[in-house]
């Protein structure tokens, strides 16, 4: 039997996925004259054929999108689509690195929602990580709000934080479906739901794309599909706990792309807040791995007791 690939391949795939997703966000930001809802339509609709082509090539198309939880997919799709739309809108008012940093608060919010909705214990380490993440968010957003709650930057901060909260809620719904629904089904129904919901924004003023708009819109859809494939493939080669820290490569690319493409110079305030938020996420990942090992050890002890 051929040896199984080690986690290094999964790590490389995860870093590639994060790079592609950051580039996708840059495409969304570049299409500044296109409304967020319209951008969301292209992102969702054009990702579907890419994912289907991948499923066909890997032999996962037959029965891959079969589901018995339409309600679960609906809730996940609505939450995820709202997160996407708010995130795209936030990119129009804030620099790319700042939006990226604020979106990293999602794992922290997941801890809070998991305690409220799934009954998971709110342990001391998790509580400390939540406080650390909230301090980081405060450091980043305080300059935006002190300038006035009616400013475009303040609106961008609110939209981005709303996006992070809805993304956390979407992950809670995914977690509730884990083990019962395939990754292909989750990706497919989310993309279809987001594409349909984006059409509700038509009355708010879609525009006909022109010139480079077509490149940005088509590109963000194709990149979104490729990024989803890379992300899914990464989990085949390494555990989520191993891969999670490497999602923060997004911050590096956001700073580089923001500076080179959009002339956005990151402030020390933003970098300091981002460091706290990322640290909070790493603490959560570390603690989840510790708890996972403890649970596994307990199960082994119980199993030996029945031998």
XYZ file of C-alpha atoms in Angstrom:
307
model
C 0.000 0.000 0.000
C 1.329 3.438 -0.926
C 2.124 5.687 2.018
C -0.464 8.316 2.834
C 0.570 11.945 2.260
C 1.658 13.712 5.430
C 0.163 16.901 6.853
C 2.660 19.001 4.876
C 0.494 18.626 1.772
C -2.581 19.699 3.714
C -0.738 22.741 5.054
C 0.377 23.758 1.559
C -3.164 23.353 0.234
C -4.561 25.436 3.097
C -2.035 28.218 2.482
C -2.874 28.114 -1.230
C -6.592 28.334 -0.419
C -6.069 31.349 1.853
C -3.958 33.040 -0.815
C -6.681 32.494 -3.421
C -9.406 33.779 -1.069
C -7.382 36.926 -0.321
C -6.921 37.543 -4.033
C -10.677 37.028 -4.464
C -11.314 39.724 -1.840
C -8.983 42.039 -3.766
C -11.036 41.426 -6.920
C -14.196 42.275 -4.983
C -12.630 45.493 -3.722
C -11.402 46.389 -7.218
C -14.987 46.181 -8.539
C -15.830 49.252 -6.453
C -18.634 50.540 -8.678
C -20.504 47.225 -8.562
C -22.969 46.810 -5.632
C -22.112 44.159 -3.041
C -25.243 42.120 -3.820
C -24.376 41.940 -7.497
C -20.796 40.926 -6.693
C -22.157 38.210 -4.413
C -24.214 36.828 -7.301
C -21.163 36.452 -9.537
C -19.110 35.016 -6.669
C -21.739 32.368 -5.888
C -23.085 31.520 -9.341
C -19.712 31.159 -11.061
C -18.273 29.048 -8.240
C -20.913 26.326 -8.777
C -19.633 25.012 -12.152
C -16.061 25.014 -10.828
C -17.056 22.890 -7.831
C -19.155 20.584 -10.028
C -16.247 20.088 -12.428
C -14.049 19.126 -9.478
C -16.658 16.677 -8.163
C -16.946 15.103 -11.606
C -13.166 14.806 -11.955
C -12.814 13.182 -8.525
C -15.785 10.862 -8.927
C -17.782 12.562 -6.205
C -20.588 13.915 -8.362
C -22.923 10.933 -8.099
C -24.858 11.360 -4.893
C -22.436 14.052 -3.760
C -25.115 16.688 -3.273
C -27.769 14.365 -1.877
C -29.168 15.663 1.388
C -31.748 14.930 4.056
C -31.355 18.279 5.816
C -32.792 20.978 3.581
C -33.666 23.051 6.631
C -30.094 22.919 7.913
C -28.742 23.948 4.522
C -31.263 26.796 4.370
C -30.149 28.188 7.733
C -26.486 27.775 6.849
C -27.026 29.298 3.417
C -28.876 32.357 4.737
C -26.279 32.998 7.444
C -23.366 32.424 5.057
C -24.865 34.559 2.289
C -25.496 37.397 4.734
C -21.898 37.122 5.940
C -20.653 37.275 2.360
C -22.795 40.266 1.433
C -21.838 42.243 4.549
C -18.173 41.384 4.038
C -18.227 42.532 0.417
C -19.939 45.769 1.460
C -17.349 46.340 4.199
C -14.552 46.107 1.636
C -15.911 49.240 -0.040
C -15.324 51.361 3.079
C -12.241 49.920 4.783
C -8.731 48.876 3.705
C -8.291 45.207 2.798
C -5.924 44.430 5.727
C -8.340 45.966 8.225
C -11.304 43.983 6.921
C -9.194 40.822 7.017
C -8.105 41.487 10.595
C -11.656 42.094 11.807
C -12.898 38.929 10.104
C -10.441 36.931 12.220
C -12.754 37.521 15.188
C -15.025 34.800 13.738
C -13.456 31.882 15.720
C -13.889 33.903 18.917
C -17.564 34.490 18.176
C -17.952 30.779 17.390
C -16.847 29.975 20.948
C -19.559 32.258 22.344
C -22.260 30.916 20.013
C -21.262 27.300 20.678
C -21.789 27.931 24.391
C -25.143 29.625 23.827
C -26.566 27.386 21.087
C -24.838 24.019 21.471
C -24.386 23.984 25.226
C -20.593 23.715 25.083
C -18.746 24.642 28.282
C -17.344 28.162 28.511
C -13.958 27.262 30.006
C -11.518 29.770 31.501
C -9.042 29.550 28.596
C -11.810 30.172 26.077
C -13.069 33.111 28.130
C -9.589 34.621 28.150
C -9.334 34.189 24.368
C -12.703 35.872 23.889
C -11.633 38.853 26.002
C -8.324 39.087 24.099
C -10.151 39.042 20.761
C -12.606 41.721 21.851
C -9.750 43.954 23.012
C -8.139 43.532 19.597
C -11.381 44.496 17.831
C -11.697 47.553 20.082
C -8.163 48.677 19.250
C -8.830 48.422 15.511
C -12.300 49.984 15.438
C -11.910 52.711 18.075
C -10.263 55.197 15.655
C -13.108 54.579 13.197
C -15.836 55.256 15.750
C -14.153 58.213 17.461
C -14.179 59.971 14.087
C -17.993 59.710 14.159
C -20.549 56.934 13.916
C -21.891 58.419 10.696
C -18.652 58.112 8.744
C -18.077 55.627 5.930
C -15.258 53.990 7.905
C -17.525 53.413 10.924
C -20.136 51.887 8.629
C -17.454 49.641 7.131
C -16.421 48.474 10.604
C -20.032 47.662 11.545
C -20.599 45.785 8.278
C -17.404 43.767 8.670
C -18.119 42.831 12.284
C -21.638 41.838 11.236
C -20.076 39.682 8.534
C -17.833 37.974 11.094
C -20.791 37.316 13.395
C -22.901 35.814 10.606
C -19.945 33.716 9.419
C -19.641 32.340 12.955
C -23.361 31.529 12.968
C -22.978 29.758 9.614
C -20.148 27.650 11.060
C -22.361 26.680 13.981
C -24.962 25.406 11.510
C -22.237 23.511 9.611
C -21.056 22.013 12.893
C -24.577 20.836 13.664
C -24.670 19.042 10.282
C -21.201 17.487 10.555
C -21.176 13.739 10.064
C -24.560 13.824 8.334
C -23.908 15.955 5.256
C -21.084 15.738 2.718
C -18.766 18.671 2.080
C -19.959 18.720 -1.535
C -23.577 19.122 -0.434
C -22.720 21.907 2.007
C -20.740 23.819 -0.643
C -23.369 23.313 -3.346
C -26.412 24.357 -1.320
C -24.591 27.326 0.139
C -23.564 28.602 -3.304
C -27.073 28.140 -4.692
C -28.693 29.836 -1.695
C -26.281 32.773 -1.861
C -26.874 33.194 -5.615
C -30.654 33.230 -5.158
C -30.582 35.574 -2.157
C -28.290 37.983 -3.989
C -31.079 38.531 -6.531
C -33.139 40.152 -3.757
C -30.760 43.119 -3.965
C -31.712 43.844 -7.586
C -34.118 46.677 -6.645
C -31.293 48.443 -4.805
C -29.468 49.294 -8.007
C -27.436 46.742 -9.901
C -25.207 48.156 -12.630
C -24.178 46.772 -15.975
C -20.492 45.746 -15.677
C -18.099 47.443 -18.030
C -14.444 47.102 -18.901
C -12.407 45.647 -16.069
C -15.557 45.056 -14.026
C -16.085 41.827 -15.963
C -12.609 40.598 -15.072
C -13.092 41.374 -11.376
C -16.556 39.796 -11.186
C -15.819 36.674 -13.214
C -12.461 36.342 -11.507
C -13.906 36.506 -7.994
C -16.394 33.748 -8.859
C -13.780 31.437 -10.349
C -11.303 32.163 -7.568
C -14.001 31.466 -4.997
C -14.642 28.053 -6.533
C -10.937 27.200 -6.749
C -10.380 28.385 -3.187
C -13.207 26.184 -1.939
C -11.715 23.157 -3.700
C -8.253 23.808 -2.218
C -9.769 24.319 1.226
C -11.752 21.084 1.025
C -8.751 19.135 -0.278
C -6.541 20.391 2.552
C -8.713 18.660 5.162
C -8.086 15.323 3.442
C -4.424 15.440 4.400
C -4.397 17.045 7.854
C -6.645 17.627 10.842
C -8.460 20.920 11.282
C -6.434 21.670 14.417
C -3.181 21.367 12.452
C -4.426 23.538 9.593
C -6.157 26.308 11.540
C -3.037 28.382 12.367
C -2.095 28.514 8.684
C -5.313 30.329 7.799
C -3.618 33.444 9.187
C -1.425 33.637 6.101
C -4.402 35.636 4.833
C -3.244 38.572 6.961
C 0.185 38.599 5.322
C -1.276 38.557 1.826
C -3.875 41.200 2.743
C -1.127 43.576 3.870
C 0.976 42.932 0.753
C -1.909 43.145 -1.738
C -3.458 46.125 0.044
C -0.179 48.050 -0.129
C 0.867 47.085 -3.669
C -2.563 47.154 -5.353
C -4.558 49.743 -3.417
C -1.836 51.828 -1.771
C -3.163 50.977 1.700
C -0.526 51.444 4.390
C -1.344 49.443 7.538
C -1.322 51.433 10.770
C 0.354 50.257 13.978
C -3.053 50.349 15.639
C -4.474 47.942 13.085
C -1.457 45.635 13.287
C -1.572 45.599 17.092
C -5.278 44.799 17.164
C -4.805 42.132 14.497
C -2.024 40.516 16.563
C -4.360 40.245 19.555
C -7.216 38.799 17.481
C -4.930 36.265 15.802
C -3.427 35.321 19.178
C -6.935 34.741 20.524
C -7.710 32.458 17.592
C -4.498 30.491 18.096
C -5.284 30.051 21.802
C -8.727 28.707 20.908
C -7.258 26.271 18.382
C -4.637 25.110 20.903
C -7.230 24.601 23.617
C -9.568 22.697 21.286
C -6.703 20.344 20.402
C -5.924 19.830 24.090
C -9.556 19.020 24.835
C -9.645 16.678 21.840
C -6.636 14.749 23.168
C -8.203 14.551 26.629
C -11.454 13.228 25.179
C -9.595 10.631 23.103
C -7.621 9.484 26.145
C -10.814 9.173 28.199
C -12.446 7.102 25.462
C -9.433 4.761 25.367
C -9.635 4.265 29.144
C -13.362 3.506 28.923
C -12.777 1.125 26.004
C -10.096 -0.766 27.944
C -12.533 -1.136 30.824
C -14.838 -3.147 28.598
C -12.109 -5.428 27.246
